[in-house]
Short mmCIF file of C-alpha atoms and ligand atoms in Angstrom, two decimals:
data_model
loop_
_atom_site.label_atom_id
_atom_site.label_comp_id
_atom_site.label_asym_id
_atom_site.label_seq_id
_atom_site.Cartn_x
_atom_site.Cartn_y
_atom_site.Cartn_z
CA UNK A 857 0.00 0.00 0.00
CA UNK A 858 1.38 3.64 -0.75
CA UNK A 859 -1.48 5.31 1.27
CA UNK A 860 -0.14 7.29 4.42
CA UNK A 861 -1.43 5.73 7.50
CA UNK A 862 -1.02 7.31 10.70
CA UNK A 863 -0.25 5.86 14.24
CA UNK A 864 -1.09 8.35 17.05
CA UNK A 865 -0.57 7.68 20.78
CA UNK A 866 -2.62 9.99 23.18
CA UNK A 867 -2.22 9.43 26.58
CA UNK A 868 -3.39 11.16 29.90
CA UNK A 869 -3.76 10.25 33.17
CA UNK A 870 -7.46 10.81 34.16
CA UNK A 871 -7.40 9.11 38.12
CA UNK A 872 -5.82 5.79 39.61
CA UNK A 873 -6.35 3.40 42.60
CA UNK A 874 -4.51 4.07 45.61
CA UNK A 875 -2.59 7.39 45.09
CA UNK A 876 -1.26 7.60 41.29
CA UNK A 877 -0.53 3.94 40.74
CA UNK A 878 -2.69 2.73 38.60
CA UNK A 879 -5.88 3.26 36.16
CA UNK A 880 -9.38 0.85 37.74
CA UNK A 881 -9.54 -1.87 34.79
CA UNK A 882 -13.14 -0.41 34.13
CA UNK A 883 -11.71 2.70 33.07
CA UNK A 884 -9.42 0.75 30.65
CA UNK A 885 -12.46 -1.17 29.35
CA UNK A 886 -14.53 1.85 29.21
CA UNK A 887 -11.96 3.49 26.68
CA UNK A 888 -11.50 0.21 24.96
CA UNK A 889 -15.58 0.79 24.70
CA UNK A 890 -15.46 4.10 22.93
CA UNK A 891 -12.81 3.09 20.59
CA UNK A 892 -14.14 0.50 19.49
CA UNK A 893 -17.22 2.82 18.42
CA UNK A 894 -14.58 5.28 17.01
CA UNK A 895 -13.63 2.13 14.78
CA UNK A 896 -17.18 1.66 14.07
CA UNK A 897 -17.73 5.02 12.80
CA UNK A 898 -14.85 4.77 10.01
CA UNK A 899 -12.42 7.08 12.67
CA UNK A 900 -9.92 4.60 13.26
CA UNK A 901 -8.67 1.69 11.53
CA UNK A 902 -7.72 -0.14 15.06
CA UNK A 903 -6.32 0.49 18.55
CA UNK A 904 -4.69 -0.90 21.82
CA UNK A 905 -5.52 0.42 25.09
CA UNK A 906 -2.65 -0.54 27.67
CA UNK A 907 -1.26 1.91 30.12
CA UNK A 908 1.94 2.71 32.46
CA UNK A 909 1.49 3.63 35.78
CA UNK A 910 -1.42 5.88 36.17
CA UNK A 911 -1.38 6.30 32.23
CA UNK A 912 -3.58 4.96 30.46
CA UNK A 913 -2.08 5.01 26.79
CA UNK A 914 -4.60 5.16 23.59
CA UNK A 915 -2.70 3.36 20.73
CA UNK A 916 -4.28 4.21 17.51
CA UNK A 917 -4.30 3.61 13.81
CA UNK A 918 -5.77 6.05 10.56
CA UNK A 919 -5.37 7.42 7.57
CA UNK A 920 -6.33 11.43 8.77
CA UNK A 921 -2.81 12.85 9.33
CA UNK A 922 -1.72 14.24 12.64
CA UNK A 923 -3.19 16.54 15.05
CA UNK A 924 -6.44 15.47 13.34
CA UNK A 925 -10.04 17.43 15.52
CA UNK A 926 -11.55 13.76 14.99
CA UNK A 927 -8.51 11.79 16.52
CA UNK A 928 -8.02 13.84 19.25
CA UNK A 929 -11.62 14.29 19.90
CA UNK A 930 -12.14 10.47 19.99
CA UNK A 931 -9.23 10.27 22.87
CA UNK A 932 -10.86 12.98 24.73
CA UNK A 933 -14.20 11.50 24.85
CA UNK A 934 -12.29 8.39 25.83
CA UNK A 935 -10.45 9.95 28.88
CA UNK A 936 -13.75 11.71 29.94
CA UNK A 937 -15.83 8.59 29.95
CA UNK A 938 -13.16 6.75 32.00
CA UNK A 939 -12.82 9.87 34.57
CA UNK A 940 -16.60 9.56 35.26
CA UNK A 941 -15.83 6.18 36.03
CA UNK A 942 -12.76 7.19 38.36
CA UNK A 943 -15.07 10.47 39.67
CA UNK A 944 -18.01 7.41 40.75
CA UNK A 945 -15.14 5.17 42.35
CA UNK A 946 -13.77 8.43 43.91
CA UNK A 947 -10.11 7.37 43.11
CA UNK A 948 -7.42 9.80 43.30
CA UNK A 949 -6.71 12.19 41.00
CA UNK A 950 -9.95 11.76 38.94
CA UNK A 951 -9.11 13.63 35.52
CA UNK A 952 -6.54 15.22 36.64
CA UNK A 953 -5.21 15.01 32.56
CA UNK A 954 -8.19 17.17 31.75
CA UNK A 955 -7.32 21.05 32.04
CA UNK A 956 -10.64 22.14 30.14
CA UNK A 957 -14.16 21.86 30.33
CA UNK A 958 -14.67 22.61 26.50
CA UNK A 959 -12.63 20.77 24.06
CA UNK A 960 -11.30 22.81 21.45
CA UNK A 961 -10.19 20.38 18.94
CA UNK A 962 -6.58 19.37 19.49
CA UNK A 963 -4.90 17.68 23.29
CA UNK A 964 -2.08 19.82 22.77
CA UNK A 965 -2.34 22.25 25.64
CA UNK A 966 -5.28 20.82 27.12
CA UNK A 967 -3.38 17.99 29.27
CA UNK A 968 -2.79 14.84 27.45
CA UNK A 969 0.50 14.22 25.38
CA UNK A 970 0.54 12.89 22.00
CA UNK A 971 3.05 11.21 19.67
CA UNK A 972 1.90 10.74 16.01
CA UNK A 973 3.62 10.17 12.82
CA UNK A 974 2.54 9.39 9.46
CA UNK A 975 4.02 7.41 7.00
CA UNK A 976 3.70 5.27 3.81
CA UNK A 977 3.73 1.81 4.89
CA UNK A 978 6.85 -0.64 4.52
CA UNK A 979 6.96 -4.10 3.14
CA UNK A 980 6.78 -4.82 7.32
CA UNK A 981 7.19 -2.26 9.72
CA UNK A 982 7.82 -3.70 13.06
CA UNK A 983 7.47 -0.90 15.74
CA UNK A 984 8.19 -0.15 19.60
CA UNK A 985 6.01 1.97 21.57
CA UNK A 986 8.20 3.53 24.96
CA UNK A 987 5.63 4.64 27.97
CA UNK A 988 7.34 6.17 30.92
CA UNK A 989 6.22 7.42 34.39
CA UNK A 990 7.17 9.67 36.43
CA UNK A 991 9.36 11.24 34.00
CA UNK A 992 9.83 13.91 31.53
CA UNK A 993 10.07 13.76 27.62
CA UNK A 994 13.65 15.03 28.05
CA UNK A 995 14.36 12.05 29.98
CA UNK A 996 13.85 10.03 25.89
CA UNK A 997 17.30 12.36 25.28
CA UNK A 998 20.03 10.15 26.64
CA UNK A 999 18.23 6.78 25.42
CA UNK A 1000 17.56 8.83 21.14
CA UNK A 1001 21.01 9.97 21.01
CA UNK A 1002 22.74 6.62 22.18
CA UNK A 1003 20.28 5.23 19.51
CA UNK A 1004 20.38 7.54 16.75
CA UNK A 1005 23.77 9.06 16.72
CA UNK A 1006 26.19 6.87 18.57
CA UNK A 1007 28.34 4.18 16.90
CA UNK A 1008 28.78 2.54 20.10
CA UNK A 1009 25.47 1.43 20.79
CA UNK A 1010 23.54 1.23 17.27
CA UNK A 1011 26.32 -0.69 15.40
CA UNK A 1012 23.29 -0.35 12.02
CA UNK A 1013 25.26 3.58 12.04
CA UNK A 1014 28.31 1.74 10.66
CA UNK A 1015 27.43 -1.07 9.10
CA UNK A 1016 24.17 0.11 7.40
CA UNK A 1017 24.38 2.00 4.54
CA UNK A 1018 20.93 3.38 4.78
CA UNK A 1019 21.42 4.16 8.24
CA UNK A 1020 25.02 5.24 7.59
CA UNK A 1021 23.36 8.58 5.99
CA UNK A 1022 22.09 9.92 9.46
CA UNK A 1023 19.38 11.36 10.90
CA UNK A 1024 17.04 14.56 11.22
CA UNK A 1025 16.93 15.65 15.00
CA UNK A 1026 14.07 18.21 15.82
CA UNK A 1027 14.79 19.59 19.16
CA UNK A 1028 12.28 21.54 21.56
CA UNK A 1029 13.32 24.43 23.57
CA UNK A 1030 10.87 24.06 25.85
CA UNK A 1031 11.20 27.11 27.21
CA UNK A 1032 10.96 29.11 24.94
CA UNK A 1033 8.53 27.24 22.67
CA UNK A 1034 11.13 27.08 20.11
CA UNK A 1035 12.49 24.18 17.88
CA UNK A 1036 15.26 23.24 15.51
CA UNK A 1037 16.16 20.79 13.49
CA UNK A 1038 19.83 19.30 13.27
CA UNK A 1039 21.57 16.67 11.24
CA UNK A 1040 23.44 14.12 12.49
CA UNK A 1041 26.49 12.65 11.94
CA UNK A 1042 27.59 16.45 11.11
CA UNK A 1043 26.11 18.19 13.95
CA UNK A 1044 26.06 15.47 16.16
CA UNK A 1045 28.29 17.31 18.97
CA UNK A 1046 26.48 20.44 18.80
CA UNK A 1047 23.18 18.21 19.14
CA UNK A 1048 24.39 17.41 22.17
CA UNK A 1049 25.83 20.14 23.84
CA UNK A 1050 21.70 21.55 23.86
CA UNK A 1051 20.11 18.24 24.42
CA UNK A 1052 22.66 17.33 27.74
CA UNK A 1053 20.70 20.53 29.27
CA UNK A 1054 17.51 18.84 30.05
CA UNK A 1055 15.53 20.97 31.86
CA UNK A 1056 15.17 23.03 28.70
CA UNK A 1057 16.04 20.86 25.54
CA UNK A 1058 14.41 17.76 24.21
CA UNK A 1059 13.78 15.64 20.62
CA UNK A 1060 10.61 15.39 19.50
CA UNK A 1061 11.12 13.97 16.37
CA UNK A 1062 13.88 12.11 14.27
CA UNK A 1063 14.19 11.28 10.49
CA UNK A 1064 15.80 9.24 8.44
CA UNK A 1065 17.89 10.87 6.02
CA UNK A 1066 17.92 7.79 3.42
CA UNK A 1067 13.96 8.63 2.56
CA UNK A 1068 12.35 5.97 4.93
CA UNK A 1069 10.53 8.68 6.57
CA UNK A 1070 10.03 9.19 10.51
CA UNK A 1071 12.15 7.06 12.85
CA UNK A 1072 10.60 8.36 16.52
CA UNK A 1073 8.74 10.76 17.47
CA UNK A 1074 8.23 11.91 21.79
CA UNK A 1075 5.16 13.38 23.61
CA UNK A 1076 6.22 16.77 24.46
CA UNK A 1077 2.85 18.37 24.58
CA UNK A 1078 2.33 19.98 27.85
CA UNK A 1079 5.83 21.56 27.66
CA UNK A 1080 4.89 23.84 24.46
CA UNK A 1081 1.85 24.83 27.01
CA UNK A 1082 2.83 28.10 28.43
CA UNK A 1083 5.92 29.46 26.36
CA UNK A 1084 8.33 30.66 29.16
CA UNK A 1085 7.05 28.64 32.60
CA UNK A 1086 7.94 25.14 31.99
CA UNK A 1087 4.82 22.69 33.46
CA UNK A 1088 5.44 19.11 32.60
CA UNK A 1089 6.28 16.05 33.94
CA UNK A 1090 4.61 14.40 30.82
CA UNK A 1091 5.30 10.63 31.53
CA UNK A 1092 6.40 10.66 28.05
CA UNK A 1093 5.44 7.97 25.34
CA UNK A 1094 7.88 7.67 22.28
CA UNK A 1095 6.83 5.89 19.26
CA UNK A 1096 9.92 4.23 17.15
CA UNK A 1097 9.90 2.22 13.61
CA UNK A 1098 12.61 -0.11 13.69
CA UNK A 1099 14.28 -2.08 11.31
CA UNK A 1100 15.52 -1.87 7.10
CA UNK A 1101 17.57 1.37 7.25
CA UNK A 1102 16.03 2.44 10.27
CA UNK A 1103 18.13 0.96 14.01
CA UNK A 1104 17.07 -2.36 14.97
CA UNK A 1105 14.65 -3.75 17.46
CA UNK A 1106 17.92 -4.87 19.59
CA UNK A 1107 19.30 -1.32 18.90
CA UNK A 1108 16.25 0.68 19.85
CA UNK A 1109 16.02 -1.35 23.16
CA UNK A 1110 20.06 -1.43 24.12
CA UNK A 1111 20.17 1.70 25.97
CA UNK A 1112 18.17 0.78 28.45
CA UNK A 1113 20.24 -1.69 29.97
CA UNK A 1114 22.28 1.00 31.58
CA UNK A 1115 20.99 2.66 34.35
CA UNK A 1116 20.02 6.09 33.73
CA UNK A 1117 18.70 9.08 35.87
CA UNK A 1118 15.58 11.49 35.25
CA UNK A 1119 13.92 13.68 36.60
CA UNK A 1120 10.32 13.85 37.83
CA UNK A 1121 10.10 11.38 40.14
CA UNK A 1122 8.02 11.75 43.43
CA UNK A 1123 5.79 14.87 43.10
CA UNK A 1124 7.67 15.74 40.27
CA UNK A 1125 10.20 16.74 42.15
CA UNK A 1126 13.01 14.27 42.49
CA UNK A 1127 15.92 12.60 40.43
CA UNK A 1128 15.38 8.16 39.97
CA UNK A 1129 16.72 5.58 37.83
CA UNK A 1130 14.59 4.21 35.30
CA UNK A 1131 13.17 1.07 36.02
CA UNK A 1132 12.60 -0.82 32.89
CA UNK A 1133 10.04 -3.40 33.26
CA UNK A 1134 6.66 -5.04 31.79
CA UNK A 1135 3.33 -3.25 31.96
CA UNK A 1136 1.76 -5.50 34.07
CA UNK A 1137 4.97 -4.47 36.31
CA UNK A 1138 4.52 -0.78 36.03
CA UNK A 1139 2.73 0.29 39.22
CA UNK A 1140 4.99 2.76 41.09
CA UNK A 1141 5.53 0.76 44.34
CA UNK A 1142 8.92 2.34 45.91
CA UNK A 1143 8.40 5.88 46.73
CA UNK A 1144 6.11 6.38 43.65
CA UNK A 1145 8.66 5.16 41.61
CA UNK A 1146 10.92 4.37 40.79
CA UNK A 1147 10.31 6.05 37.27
CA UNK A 1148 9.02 2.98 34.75
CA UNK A 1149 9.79 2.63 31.39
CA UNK A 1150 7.40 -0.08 29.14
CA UNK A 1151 8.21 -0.69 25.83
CA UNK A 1152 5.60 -2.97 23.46
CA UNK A 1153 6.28 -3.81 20.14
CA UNK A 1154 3.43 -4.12 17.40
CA UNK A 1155 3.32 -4.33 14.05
CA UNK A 1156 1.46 -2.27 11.19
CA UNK A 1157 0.00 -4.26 8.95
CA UNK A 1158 -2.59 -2.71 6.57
CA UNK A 1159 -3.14 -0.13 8.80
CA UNK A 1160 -3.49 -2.09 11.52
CA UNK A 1161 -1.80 -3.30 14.63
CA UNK A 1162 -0.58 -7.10 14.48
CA UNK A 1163 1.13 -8.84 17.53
CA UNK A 1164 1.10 -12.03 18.66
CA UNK A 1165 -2.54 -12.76 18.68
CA UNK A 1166 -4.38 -14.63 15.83
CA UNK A 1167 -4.84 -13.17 12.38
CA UNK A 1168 -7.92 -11.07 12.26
CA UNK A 1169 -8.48 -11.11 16.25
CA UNK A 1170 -10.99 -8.66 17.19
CA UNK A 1171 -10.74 -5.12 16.62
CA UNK A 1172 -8.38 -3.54 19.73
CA UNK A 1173 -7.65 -7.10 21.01
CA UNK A 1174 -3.86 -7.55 20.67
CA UNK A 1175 -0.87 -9.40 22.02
CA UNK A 1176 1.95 -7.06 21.89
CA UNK A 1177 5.92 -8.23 22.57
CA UNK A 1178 6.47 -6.85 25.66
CA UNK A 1179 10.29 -6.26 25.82
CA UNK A 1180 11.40 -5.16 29.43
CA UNK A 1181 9.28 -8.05 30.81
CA UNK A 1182 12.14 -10.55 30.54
CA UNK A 1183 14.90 -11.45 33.66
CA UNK A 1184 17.53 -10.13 31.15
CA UNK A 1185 16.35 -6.86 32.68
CA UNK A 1186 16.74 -7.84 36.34
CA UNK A 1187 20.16 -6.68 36.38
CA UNK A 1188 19.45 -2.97 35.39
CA UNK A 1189 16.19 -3.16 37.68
CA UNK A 1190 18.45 -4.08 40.63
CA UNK A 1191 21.01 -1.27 39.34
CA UNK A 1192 17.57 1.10 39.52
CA UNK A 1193 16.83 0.41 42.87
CA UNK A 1194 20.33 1.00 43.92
CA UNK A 1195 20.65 3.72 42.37
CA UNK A 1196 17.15 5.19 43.22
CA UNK A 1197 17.94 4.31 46.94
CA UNK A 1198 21.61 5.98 47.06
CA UNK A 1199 19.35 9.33 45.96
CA UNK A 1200 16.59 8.59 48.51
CA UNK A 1201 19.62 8.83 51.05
CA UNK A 1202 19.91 12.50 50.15
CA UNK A 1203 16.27 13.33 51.68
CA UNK A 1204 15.31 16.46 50.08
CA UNK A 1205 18.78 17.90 49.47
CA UNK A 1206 20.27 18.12 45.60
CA UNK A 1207 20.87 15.99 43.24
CA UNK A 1208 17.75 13.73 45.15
CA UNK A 1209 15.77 16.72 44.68
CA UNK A 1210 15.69 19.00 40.87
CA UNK A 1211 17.16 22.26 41.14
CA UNK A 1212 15.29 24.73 42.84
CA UNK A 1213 13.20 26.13 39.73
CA UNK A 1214 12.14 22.44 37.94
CA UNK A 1215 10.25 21.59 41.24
CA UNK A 1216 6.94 21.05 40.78
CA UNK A 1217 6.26 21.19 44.75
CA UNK A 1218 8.28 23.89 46.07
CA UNK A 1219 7.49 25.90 49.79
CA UNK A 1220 11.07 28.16 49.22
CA UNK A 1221 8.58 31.58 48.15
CA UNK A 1222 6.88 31.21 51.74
CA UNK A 1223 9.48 30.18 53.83
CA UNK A 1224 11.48 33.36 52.18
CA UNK A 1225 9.24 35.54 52.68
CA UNK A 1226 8.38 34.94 56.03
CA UNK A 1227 12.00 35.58 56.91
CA UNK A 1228 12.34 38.66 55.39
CA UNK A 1229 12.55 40.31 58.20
CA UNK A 1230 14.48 38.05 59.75
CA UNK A 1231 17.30 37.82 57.09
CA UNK A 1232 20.79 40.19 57.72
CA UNK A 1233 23.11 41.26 55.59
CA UNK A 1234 26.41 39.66 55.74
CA UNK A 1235 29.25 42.25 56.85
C1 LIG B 2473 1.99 11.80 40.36
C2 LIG B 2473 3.26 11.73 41.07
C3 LIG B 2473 3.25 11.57 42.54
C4 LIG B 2473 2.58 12.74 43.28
C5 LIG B 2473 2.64 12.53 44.79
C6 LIG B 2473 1.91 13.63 45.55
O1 LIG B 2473 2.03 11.19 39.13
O2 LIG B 2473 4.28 11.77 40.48
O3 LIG B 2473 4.57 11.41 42.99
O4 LIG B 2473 3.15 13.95 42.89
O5 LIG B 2473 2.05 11.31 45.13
O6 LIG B 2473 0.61 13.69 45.08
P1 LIG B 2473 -0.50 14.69 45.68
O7 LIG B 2473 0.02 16.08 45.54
O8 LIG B 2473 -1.67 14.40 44.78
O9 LIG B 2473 -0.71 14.29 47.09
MG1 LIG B 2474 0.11 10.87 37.47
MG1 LIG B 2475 1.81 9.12 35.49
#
């Protein structure tokens, strides 16, 4: 097929069970319910519910580009359907995702994040979906660039010649509401020199120069929100094709067996090791944390997902590969929790705790000002 299919993930977190662990199944099954009518309606072609943490993450296939009114609409009616059902059950944070009362179209800037990207559809096209929580998109920077532009871990860079021609990196300032767009392998150092700040750089997008079309693309919504006053510990989704030109399965996933530390963790506040592990695995139990990272893998086929479950399953019924499941990853989990536990040893003091103005809780402004009065100069 040379039609242009499009795979959007929406995701929000709209209330979970027991502080912000994880969604009530009914409010899974309730937006497996509506998109199932989407599908019925000619919206989408197919979708996957699943979730991370508190997440709940809308997979979905169609052929009406991205940022599409009907798209997004049909993930916002999901989300409000299953925060009634969290609003009845009186969990916590009942759509909490869902800044407005009147839908204007488009998620961006109204509280759930979105990855899309459309493209013609390969001969196979074998691709991961990344869900993290309790995290930022920035914290996707470290993991990309290790993918995309180093040597060292995506050995395809070398030894494919497709690959070998480099890669399109759209960065977000997000705090200015600013982006660029860089090549690798020229630019590759000065890629990183922005992207190693991440409190205000991220990717949200990379291409393949050799003409395959988009490689990844991150959730970075609620950071464009306000240009200026940074608000978002997303818990990021990144959506990567894999394979023929583009890095492999094994390369796309090889980062994440070292440990790595983001930020957002505990009221959005704190430094932790990602925890790679399956979604059924993916309720915060140490401290909210520490921060998970999920990654399925699905197929497109026809404009469809395809997994492990029988040919023509039911529409949204699907058996994704779910890669962090396996013990391979117990040795980076235990490196997680050691690491995650060395920081919890710091209490609130830095580098447990972000720096003073990436807090999301902060009490500095009153405790400063009611010791105004109190504060002397130094002779
Ligand atoms: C939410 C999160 C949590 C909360 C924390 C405090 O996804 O990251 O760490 O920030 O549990 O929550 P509140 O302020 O709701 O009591
Ligand atoms: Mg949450
Ligand atoms: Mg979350």
């Amino acid at each position: 097929m040379s039609e242009k299919i499009t795979v959007s993930v929406i995701k929000a977190d709209v209330g979970s069970v027991v502080g912000h662990s994880k969604p009530h199944p009914s409010m899974m099954d309730k937006c497996r319910e509506v998109l199932a009518d989407g599908l019925k309606q000619g919206t989408i072609d197919d979708f996957y519910v699943t979730r991370v943490g508190d997440d709940i993450n809308l997979l979905m296939t169609h052929r009406k580009g991205e940022n599409h009114k009907e798209i997004h609409g049909l993930a916002w009616n999901a989300f409000m359907e299953a925060t009634k059902l969290a609003k009845k059950m009186k969990l916590y944070a009942a759509g909490q995702d869902l800044l407005t009362d009147a839908f204007s179209g488009n998620v961006k800037g109204a509280g759930p994040g979105s990855a899309e990207m459309e493209f013609v559809e390969r001969g196979s096209e074998p691709m991961l979906f990344f869900m993290a929580d309790k995290t930022e998109p920035s914290a996707y920077s470290l993991p990309l660039s290790r993918i995309f532009l180093d040597p060292f871990t995506t050995t395809g860079l070398v030894i494919d010649a497709r690959a070998k021609k480099g890669f399109d990196v759209e960065i977000h300032d997000v705090k200015d509401s600013m982006k660029v767009t860089m090549s690798s392998p020229e630019e590759t150092l000065s890629i990183l020199s922005l992207l190693s700040d991440t409190t205000r750089y991220a990717i949200k997008r990379v291409t393949s120069r050799a003409g395959i079309g988009p490689a990844a693309v991150v959730s970075t919504d609620k950071l464009n929100l306000t240009a200026g006053k940074y608000v978002g510990k997303d818990d990021p989704v990144c959506i990567c094709r894999s394979q023929s030109g583009l890095p492999a399965v094994g390369e796309l996933t090889q980062p994440f067996m070292d440990t790595m530390i983001v930020g957002g963790w505990m009221r959005g506040s704190h430094h932790g090791a990602f925890y790679p592990c399956s979604v059924e695995a993916s309720d915060p139990t140490y401290f909210d944390g520490p921060p998970r990272i999920c990654c399925i893998g699905l197929h497109i086929s026809n404009g469809k997902f395809q997994g492990t479950e029988p040919m023509n399953s039911k529409p949204g019924v699907h058996l994704p590969i779910d890669f962090f499941e396996g013990p391979e990853w117990d040795y980076v989990r235990s490196n997680s929790i050691k690491v995650s536990k060395m920081l919890r040893g710091h209490g609130p003091f830095m580098p447990a705790t972000l720096s003073p103005d990436e807090m999301e809780y902060t009490s500095k402004p009153e405790v400063l000002k009611e010791l105004t009065k109190r504060f002397e100069r130094l002779d």
